[in-house]
Short mmCIF file of N, CA and C in Angstrom, two decimals:
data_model
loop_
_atom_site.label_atom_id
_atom_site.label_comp_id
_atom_site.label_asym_id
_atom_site.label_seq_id
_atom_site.Cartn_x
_atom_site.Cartn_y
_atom_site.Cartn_z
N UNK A 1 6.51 -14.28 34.86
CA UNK A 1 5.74 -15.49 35.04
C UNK A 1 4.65 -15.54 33.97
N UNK A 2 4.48 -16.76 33.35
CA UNK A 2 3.47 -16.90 32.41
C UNK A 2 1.96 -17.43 32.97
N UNK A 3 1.13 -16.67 32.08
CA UNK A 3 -0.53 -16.49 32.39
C UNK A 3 -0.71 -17.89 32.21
N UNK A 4 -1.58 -18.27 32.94
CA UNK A 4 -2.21 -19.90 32.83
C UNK A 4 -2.75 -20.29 31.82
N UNK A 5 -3.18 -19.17 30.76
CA UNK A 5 -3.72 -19.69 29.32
C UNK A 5 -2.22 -19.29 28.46
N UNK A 6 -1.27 -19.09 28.80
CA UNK A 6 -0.13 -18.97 27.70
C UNK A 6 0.67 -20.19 27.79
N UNK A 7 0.08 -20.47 28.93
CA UNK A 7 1.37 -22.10 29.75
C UNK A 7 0.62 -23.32 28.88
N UNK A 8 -0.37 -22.82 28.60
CA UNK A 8 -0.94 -24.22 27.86
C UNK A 8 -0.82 -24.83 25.93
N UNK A 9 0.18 -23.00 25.79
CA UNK A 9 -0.13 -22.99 24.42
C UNK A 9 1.29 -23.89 24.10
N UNK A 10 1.19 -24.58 23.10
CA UNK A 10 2.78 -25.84 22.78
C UNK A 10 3.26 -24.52 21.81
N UNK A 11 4.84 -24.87 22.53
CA UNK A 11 6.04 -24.44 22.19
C UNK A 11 5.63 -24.66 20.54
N UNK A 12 6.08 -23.23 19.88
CA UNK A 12 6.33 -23.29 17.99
C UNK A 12 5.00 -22.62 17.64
N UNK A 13 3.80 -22.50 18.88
CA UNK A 13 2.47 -22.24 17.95
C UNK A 13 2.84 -21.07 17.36
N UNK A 14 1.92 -20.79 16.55
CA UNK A 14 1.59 -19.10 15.64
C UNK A 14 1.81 -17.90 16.69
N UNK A 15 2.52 -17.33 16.47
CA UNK A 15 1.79 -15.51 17.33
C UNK A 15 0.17 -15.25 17.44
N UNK A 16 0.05 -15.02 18.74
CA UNK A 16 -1.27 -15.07 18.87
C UNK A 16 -2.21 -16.22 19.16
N UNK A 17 -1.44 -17.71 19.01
CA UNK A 17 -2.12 -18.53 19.28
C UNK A 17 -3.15 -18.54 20.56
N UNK A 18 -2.77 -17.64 21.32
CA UNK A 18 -3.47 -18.02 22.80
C UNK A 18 -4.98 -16.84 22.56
N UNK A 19 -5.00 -16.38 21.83
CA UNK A 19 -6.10 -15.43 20.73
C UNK A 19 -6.73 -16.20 19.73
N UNK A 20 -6.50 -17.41 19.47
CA UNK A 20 -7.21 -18.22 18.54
C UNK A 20 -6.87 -18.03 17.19
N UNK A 21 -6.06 -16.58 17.12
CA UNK A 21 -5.16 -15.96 15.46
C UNK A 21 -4.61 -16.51 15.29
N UNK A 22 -4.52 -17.22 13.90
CA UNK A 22 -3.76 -17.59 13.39
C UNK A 22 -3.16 -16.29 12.07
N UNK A 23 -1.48 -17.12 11.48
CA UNK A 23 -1.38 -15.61 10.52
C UNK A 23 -2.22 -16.23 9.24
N UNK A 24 -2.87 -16.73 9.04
CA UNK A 24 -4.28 -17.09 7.78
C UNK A 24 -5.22 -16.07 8.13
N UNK A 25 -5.19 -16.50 9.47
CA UNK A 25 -6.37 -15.65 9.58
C UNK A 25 -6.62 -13.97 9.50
N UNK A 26 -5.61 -13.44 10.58
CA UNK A 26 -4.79 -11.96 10.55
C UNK A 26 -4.84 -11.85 9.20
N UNK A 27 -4.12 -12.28 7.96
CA UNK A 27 -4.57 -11.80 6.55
C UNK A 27 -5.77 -11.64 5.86
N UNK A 28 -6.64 -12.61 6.36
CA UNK A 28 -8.02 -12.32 5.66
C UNK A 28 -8.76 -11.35 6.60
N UNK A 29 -8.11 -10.84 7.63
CA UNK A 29 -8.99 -9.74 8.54
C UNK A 29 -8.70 -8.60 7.57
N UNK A 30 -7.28 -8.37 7.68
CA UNK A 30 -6.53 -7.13 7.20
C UNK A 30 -7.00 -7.21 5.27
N UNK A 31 -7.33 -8.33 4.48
CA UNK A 31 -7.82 -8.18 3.08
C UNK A 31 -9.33 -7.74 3.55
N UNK A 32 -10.04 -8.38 4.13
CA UNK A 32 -11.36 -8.04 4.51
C UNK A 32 -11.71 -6.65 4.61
N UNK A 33 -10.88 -5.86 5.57
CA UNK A 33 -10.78 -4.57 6.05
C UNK A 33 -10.03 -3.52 4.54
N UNK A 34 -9.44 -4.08 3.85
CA UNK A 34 -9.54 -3.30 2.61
C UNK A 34 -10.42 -3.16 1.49
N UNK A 35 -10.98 -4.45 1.44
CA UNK A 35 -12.30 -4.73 0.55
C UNK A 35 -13.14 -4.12 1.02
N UNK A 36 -13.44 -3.61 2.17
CA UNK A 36 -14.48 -2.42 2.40
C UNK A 36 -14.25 -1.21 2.98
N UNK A 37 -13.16 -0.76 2.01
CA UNK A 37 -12.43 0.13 2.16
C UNK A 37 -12.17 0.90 3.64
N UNK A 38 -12.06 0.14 4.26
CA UNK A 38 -11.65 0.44 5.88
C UNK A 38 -10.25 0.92 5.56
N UNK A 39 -9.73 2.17 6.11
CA UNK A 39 -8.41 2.24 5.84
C UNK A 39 -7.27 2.33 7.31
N UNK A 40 -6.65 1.32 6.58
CA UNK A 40 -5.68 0.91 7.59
C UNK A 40 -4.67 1.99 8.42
N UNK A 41 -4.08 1.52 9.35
CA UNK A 41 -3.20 2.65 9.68
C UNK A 41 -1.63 1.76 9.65
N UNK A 42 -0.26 2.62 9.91
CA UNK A 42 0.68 2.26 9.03
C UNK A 42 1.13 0.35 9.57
N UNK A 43 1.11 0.62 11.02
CA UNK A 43 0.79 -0.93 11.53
C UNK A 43 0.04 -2.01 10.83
N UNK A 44 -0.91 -1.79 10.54
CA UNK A 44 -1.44 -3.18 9.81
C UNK A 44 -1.10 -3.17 8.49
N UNK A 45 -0.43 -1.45 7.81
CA UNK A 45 -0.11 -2.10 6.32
C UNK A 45 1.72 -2.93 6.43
N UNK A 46 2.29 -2.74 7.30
CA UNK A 46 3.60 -3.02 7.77
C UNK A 46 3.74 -4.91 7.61
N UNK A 47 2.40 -5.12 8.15
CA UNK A 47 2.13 -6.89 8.16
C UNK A 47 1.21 -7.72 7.38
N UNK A 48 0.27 -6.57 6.88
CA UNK A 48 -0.75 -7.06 5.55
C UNK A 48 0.43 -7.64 4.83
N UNK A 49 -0.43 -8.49 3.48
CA UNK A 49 0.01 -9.66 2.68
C UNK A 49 0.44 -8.64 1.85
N UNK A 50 1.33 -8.84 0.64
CA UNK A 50 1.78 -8.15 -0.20
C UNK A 50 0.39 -7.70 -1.59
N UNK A 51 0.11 -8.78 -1.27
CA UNK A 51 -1.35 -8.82 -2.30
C UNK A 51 -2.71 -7.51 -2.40
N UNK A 52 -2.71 -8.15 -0.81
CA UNK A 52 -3.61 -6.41 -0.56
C UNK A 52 -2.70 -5.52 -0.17
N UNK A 53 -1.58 -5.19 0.20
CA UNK A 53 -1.09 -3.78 -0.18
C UNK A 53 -1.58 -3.29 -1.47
N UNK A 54 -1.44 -3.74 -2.46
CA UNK A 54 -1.41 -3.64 -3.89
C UNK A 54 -2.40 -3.07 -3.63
N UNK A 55 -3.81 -3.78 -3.52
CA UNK A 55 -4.93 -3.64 -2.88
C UNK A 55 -5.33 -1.83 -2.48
N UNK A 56 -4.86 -1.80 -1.51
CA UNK A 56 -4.78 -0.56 -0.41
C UNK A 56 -4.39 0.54 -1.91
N UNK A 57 -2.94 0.11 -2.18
CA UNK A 57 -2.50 0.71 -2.75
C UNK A 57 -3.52 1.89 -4.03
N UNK A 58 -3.91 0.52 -5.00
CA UNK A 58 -4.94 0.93 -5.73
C UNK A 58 -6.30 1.79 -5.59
N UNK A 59 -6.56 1.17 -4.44
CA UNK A 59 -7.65 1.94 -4.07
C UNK A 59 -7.30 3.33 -3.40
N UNK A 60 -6.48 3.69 -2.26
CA UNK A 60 -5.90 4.98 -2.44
C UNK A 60 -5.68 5.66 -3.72
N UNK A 61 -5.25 5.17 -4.71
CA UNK A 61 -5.02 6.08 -5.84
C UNK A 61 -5.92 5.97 -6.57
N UNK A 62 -7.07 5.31 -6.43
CA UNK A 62 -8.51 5.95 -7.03
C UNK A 62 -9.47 6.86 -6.56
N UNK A 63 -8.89 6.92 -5.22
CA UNK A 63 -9.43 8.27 -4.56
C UNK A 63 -8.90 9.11 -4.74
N UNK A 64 -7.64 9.32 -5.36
CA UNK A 64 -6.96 10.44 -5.71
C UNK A 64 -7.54 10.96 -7.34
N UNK A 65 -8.30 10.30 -7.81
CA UNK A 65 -9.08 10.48 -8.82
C UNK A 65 -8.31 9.48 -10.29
N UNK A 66 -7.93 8.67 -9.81
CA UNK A 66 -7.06 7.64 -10.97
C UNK A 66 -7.84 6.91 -11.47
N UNK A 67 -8.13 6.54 -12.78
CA UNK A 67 -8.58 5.14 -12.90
C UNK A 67 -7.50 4.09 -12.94
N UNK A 68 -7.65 3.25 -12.35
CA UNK A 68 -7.24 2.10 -11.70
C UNK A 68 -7.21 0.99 -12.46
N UNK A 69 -6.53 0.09 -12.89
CA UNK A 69 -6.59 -0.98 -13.86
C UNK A 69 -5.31 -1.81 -13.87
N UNK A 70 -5.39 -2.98 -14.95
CA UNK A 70 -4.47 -4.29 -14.60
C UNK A 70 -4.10 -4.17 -13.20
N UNK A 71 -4.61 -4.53 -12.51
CA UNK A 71 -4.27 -5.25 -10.75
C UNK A 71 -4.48 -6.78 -11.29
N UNK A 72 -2.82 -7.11 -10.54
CA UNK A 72 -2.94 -8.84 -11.06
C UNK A 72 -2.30 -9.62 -9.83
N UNK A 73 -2.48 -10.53 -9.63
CA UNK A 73 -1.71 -11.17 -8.64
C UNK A 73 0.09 -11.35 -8.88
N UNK A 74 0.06 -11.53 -9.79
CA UNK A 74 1.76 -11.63 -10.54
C UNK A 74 2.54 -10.49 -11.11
N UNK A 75 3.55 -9.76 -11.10
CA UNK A 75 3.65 -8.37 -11.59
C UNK A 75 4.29 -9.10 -13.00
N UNK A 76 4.25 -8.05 -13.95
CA UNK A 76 4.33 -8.14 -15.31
C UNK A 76 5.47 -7.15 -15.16
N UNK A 77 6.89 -7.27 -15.61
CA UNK A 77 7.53 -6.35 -15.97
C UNK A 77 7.78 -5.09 -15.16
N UNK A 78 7.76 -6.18 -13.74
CA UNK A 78 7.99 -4.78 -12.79
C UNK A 78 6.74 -3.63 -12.48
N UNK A 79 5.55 -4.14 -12.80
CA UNK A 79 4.23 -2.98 -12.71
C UNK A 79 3.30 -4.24 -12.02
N UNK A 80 2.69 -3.36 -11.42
CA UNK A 80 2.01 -4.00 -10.25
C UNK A 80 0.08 -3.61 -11.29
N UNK A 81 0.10 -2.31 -11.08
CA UNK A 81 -0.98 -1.65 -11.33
C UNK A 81 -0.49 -0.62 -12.54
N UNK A 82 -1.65 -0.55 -13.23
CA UNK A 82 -1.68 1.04 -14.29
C UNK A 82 -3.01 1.50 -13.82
N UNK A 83 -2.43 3.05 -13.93
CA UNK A 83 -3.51 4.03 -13.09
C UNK A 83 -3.33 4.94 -14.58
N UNK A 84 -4.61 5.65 -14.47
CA UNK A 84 -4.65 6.80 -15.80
C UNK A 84 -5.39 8.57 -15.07
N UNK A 85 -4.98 9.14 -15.46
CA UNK A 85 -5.70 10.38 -15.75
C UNK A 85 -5.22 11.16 -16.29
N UNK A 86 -6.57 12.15 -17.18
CA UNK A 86 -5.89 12.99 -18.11
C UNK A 86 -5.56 11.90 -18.93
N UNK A 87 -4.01 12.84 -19.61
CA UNK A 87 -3.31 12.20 -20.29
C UNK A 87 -1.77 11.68 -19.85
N UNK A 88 -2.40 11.61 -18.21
CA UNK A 88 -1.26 10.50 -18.12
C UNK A 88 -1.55 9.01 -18.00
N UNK A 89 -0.99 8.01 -18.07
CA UNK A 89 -0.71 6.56 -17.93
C UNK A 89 0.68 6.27 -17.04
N UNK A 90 0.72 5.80 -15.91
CA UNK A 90 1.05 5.60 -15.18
C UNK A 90 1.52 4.09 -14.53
N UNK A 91 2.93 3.96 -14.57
CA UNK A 91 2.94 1.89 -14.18
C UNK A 91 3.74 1.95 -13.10
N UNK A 92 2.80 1.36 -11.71
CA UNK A 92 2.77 1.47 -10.34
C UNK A 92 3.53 0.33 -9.82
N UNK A 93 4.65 0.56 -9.26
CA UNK A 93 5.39 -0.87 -8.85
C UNK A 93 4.69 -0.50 -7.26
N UNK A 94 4.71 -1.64 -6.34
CA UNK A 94 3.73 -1.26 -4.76
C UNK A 94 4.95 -2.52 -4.10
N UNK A 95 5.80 -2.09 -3.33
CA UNK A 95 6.44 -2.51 -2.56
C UNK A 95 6.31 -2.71 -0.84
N UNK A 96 5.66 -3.92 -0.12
CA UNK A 96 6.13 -4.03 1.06
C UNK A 96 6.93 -4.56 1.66
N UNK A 97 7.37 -4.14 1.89
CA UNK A 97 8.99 -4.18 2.66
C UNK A 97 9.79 -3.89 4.20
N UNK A 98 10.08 -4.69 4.56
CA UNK A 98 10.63 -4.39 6.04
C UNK A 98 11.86 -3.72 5.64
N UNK A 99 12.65 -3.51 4.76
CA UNK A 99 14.27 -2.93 4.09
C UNK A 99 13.83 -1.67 3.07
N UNK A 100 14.80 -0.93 3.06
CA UNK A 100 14.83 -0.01 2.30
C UNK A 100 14.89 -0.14 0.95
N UNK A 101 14.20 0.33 0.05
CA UNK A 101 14.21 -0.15 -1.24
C UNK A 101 15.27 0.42 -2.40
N UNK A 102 15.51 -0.61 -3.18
CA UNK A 102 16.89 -0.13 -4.17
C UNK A 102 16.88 0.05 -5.51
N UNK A 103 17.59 0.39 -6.10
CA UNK A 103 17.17 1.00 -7.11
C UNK A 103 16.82 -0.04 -8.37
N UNK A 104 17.12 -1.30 -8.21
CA UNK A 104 16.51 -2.41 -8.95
C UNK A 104 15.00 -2.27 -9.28
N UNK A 105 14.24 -1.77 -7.63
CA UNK A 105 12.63 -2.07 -8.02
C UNK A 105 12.27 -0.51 -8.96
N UNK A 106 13.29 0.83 -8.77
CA UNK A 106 13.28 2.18 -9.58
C UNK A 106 13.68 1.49 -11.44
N UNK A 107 14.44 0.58 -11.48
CA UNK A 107 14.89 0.14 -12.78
C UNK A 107 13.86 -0.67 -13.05
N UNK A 108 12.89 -1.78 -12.68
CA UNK A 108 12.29 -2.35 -12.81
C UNK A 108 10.81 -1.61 -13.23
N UNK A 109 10.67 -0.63 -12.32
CA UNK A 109 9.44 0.14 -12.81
C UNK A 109 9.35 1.22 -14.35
N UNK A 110 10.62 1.22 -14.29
CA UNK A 110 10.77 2.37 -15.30
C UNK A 110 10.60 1.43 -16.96
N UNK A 111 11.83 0.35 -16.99
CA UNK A 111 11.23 -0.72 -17.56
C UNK A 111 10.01 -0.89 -17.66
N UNK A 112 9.14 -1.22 -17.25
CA UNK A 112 7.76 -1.39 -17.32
C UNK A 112 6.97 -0.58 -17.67
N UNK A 113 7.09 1.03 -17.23
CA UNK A 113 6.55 1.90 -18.32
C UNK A 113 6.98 1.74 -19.40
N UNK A 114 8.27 1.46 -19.93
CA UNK A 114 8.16 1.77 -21.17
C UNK A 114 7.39 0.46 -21.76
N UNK A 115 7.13 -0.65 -21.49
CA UNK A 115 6.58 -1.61 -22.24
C UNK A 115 5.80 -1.80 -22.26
N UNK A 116 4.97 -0.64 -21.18
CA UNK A 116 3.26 -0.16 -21.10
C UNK A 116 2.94 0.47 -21.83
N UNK A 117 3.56 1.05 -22.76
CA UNK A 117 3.67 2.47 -23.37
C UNK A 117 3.16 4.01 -22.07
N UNK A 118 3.65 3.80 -21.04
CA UNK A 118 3.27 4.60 -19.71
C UNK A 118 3.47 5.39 -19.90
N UNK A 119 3.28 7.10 -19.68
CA UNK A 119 4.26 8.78 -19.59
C UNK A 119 5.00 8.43 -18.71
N UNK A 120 4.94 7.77 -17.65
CA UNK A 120 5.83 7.83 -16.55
C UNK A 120 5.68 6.74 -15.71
N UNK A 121 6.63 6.46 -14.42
CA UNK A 121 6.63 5.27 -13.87
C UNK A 121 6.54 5.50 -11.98
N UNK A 122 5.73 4.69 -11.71
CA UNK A 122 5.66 5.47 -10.13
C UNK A 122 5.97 4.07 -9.06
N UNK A 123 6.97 4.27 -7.81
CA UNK A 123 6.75 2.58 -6.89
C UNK A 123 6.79 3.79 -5.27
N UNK A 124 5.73 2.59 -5.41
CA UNK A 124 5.19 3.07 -3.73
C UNK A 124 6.01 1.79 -3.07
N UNK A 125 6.16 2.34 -1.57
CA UNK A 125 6.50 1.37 -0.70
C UNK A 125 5.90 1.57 0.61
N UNK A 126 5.68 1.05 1.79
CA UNK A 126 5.82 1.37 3.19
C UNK A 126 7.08 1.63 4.17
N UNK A 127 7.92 1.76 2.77
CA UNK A 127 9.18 1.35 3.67
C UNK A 127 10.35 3.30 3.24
N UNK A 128 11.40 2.82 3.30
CA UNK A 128 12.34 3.88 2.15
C UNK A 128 13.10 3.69 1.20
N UNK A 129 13.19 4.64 0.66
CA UNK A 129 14.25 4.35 -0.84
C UNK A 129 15.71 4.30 0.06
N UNK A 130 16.77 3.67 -0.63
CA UNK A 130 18.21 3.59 -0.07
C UNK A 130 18.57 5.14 -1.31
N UNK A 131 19.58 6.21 -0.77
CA UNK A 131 20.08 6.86 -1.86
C UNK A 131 20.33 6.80 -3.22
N UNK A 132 20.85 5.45 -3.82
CA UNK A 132 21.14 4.97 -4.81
C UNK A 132 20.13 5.32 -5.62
N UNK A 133 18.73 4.61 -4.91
CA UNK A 133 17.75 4.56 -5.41
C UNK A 133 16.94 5.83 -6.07
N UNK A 134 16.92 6.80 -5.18
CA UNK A 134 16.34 8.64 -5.01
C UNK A 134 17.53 8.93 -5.93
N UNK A 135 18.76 8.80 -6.31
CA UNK A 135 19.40 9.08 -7.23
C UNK A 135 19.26 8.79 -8.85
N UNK A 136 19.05 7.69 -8.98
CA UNK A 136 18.49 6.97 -10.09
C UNK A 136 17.22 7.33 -10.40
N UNK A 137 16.13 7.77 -9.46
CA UNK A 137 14.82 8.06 -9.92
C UNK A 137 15.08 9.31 -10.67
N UNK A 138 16.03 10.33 -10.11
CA UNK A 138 15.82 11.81 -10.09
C UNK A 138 16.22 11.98 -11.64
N UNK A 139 16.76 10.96 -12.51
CA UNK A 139 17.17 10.93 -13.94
C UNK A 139 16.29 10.21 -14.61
N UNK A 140 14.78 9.83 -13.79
CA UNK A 140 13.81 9.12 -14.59
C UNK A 140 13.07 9.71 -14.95
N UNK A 141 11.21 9.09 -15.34
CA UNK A 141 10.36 9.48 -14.93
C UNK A 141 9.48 8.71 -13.63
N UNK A 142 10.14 8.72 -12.95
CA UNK A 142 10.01 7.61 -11.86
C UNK A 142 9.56 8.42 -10.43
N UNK A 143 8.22 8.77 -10.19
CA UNK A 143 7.82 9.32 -8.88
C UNK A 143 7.96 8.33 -7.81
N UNK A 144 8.86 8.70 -6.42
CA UNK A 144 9.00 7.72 -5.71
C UNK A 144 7.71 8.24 -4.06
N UNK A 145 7.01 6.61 -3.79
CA UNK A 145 6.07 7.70 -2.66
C UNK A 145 6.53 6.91 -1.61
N UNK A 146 7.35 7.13 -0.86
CA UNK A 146 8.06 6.71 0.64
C UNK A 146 7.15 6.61 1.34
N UNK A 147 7.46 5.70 2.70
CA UNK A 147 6.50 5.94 4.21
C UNK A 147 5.87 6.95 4.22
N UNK A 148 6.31 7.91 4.24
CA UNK A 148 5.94 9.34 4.71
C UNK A 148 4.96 9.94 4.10
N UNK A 149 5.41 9.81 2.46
CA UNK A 149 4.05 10.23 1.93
C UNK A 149 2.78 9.32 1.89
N UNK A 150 3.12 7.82 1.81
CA UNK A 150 2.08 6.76 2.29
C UNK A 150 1.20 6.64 3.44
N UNK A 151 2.28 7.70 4.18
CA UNK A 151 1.30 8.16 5.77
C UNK A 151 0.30 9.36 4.95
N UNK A 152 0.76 10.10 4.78
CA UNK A 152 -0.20 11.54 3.95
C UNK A 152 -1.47 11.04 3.08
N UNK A 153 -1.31 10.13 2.43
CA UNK A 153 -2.55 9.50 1.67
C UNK A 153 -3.21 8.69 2.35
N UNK A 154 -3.00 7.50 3.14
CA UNK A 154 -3.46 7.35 4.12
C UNK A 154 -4.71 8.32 5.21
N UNK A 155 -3.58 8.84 5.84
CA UNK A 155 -4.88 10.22 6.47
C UNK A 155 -5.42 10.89 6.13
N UNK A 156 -5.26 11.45 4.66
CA UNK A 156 -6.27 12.03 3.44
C UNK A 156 -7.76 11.38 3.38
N UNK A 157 -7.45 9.94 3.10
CA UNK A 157 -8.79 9.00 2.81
C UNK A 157 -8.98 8.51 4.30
N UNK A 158 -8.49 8.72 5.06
CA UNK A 158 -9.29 8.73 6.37
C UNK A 158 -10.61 9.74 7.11
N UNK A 159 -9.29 11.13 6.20
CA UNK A 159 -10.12 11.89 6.51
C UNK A 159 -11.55 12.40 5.59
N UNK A 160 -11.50 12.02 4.42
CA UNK A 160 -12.25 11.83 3.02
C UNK A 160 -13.53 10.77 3.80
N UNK A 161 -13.39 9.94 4.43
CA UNK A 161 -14.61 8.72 4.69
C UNK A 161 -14.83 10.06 6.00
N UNK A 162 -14.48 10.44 7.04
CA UNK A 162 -14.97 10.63 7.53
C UNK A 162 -15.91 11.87 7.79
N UNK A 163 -15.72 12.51 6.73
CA UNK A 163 -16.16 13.77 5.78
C UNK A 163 -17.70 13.46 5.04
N UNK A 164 -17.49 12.34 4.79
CA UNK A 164 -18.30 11.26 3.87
C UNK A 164 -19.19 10.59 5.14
N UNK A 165 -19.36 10.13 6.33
CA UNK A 165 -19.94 9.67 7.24
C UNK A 165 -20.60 11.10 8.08
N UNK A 166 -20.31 11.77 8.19
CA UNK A 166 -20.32 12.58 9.27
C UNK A 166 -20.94 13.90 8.69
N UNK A 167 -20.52 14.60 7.00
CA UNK A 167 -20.47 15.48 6.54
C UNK A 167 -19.65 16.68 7.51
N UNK A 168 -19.48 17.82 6.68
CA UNK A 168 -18.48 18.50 7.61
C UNK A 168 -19.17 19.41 8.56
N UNK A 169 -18.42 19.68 9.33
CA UNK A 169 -18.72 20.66 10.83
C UNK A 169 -18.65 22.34 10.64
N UNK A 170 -19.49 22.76 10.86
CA UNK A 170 -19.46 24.16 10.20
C UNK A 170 -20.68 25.29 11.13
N UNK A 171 -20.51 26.56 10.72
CA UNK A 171 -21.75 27.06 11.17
C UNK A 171 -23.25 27.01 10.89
N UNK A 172 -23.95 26.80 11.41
CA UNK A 172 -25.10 26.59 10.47
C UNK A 172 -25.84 27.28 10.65
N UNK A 173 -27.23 27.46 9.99
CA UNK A 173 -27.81 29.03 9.24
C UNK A 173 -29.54 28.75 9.85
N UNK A 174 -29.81 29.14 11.45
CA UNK A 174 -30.71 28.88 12.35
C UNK A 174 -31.23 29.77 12.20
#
């Protein structure tokens, strides 16, 4: 049986309509919440906009000590982002995806290093590589970072802010 405020909402509205959410809005929560570096957990990056993944993306890998650069709204040649350290250069394809990813976006990135002049070529996703794909990388220079490791960086810089808020827990010298 439906709640007396769901009976009122017209057939077709948005998800969430009976919450006042709209999906405009849900995106500028979830960009909002990356712009101050709130870090998401794998649920909200699953439905974030493709834009701020990128987003997320970048900024995770400047906590990994990258500098971070060309973030564009449009990808150029299959590269989303170039990240540097040391003497590497790096061209970041950032895939969200409900499907497993194929080796088009592994060909596409690798392409793009080279026309970056990149050492190497890296595509993140939230999602997984299809075999094809993990096959084709393994003859590149093409680092692939799956769900799994996107979960690992993720709880890294979770745990990094909260290290950073809190300082760490230890014995102390009374």
């Amino acid at each position: 049986m439906a709640s007396q405020d769901s009976a009122k909402i017209p057939r077709g509205s948005p998800r969430g309509a009976s919450l006042g959410i709209t999906t405009c809005a849900l995106a500028e929560t979830v960009t909002n919440a990356v712009s101050s570096n709130i870090v998401p957990d794998m649920a909200t990056v699953d439905v974030m906009p493709g834009l701020t993944f990128e987003k997320l993306v970048g900024s995770l890998l400047k906590q990994q000590g990258y500098e971070v650069g060309n973030m564009r709204a449009s990808s150029d040649y299959g590269v989303d982002i170039i990240i540097n350290k040391d003497k590497e250069r790096i061209a970041v394809q950032v895939k969200r995806s409900k499907n497993k990813i194929a080796r088009k976006a592994i060909s596409d990135a690798v392409a793009g290093m080279k026309y970056y002049n990149c050492t190497k070529a890296m595509v993140v996703t939230n999602s997984e590589f299809t075999e094809d794909a993990r096959e084709f990388a393994r003859g590149t220079e093409c680092i692939l970072i799956d769900r799994t490791i996107l979960q690992q960086w993720l709880d890294s810089s979770k745990h990094a802010q909260s290290v950073a808020a809190f300082g760490t827990i230890g014995p102390t010298n009374n």
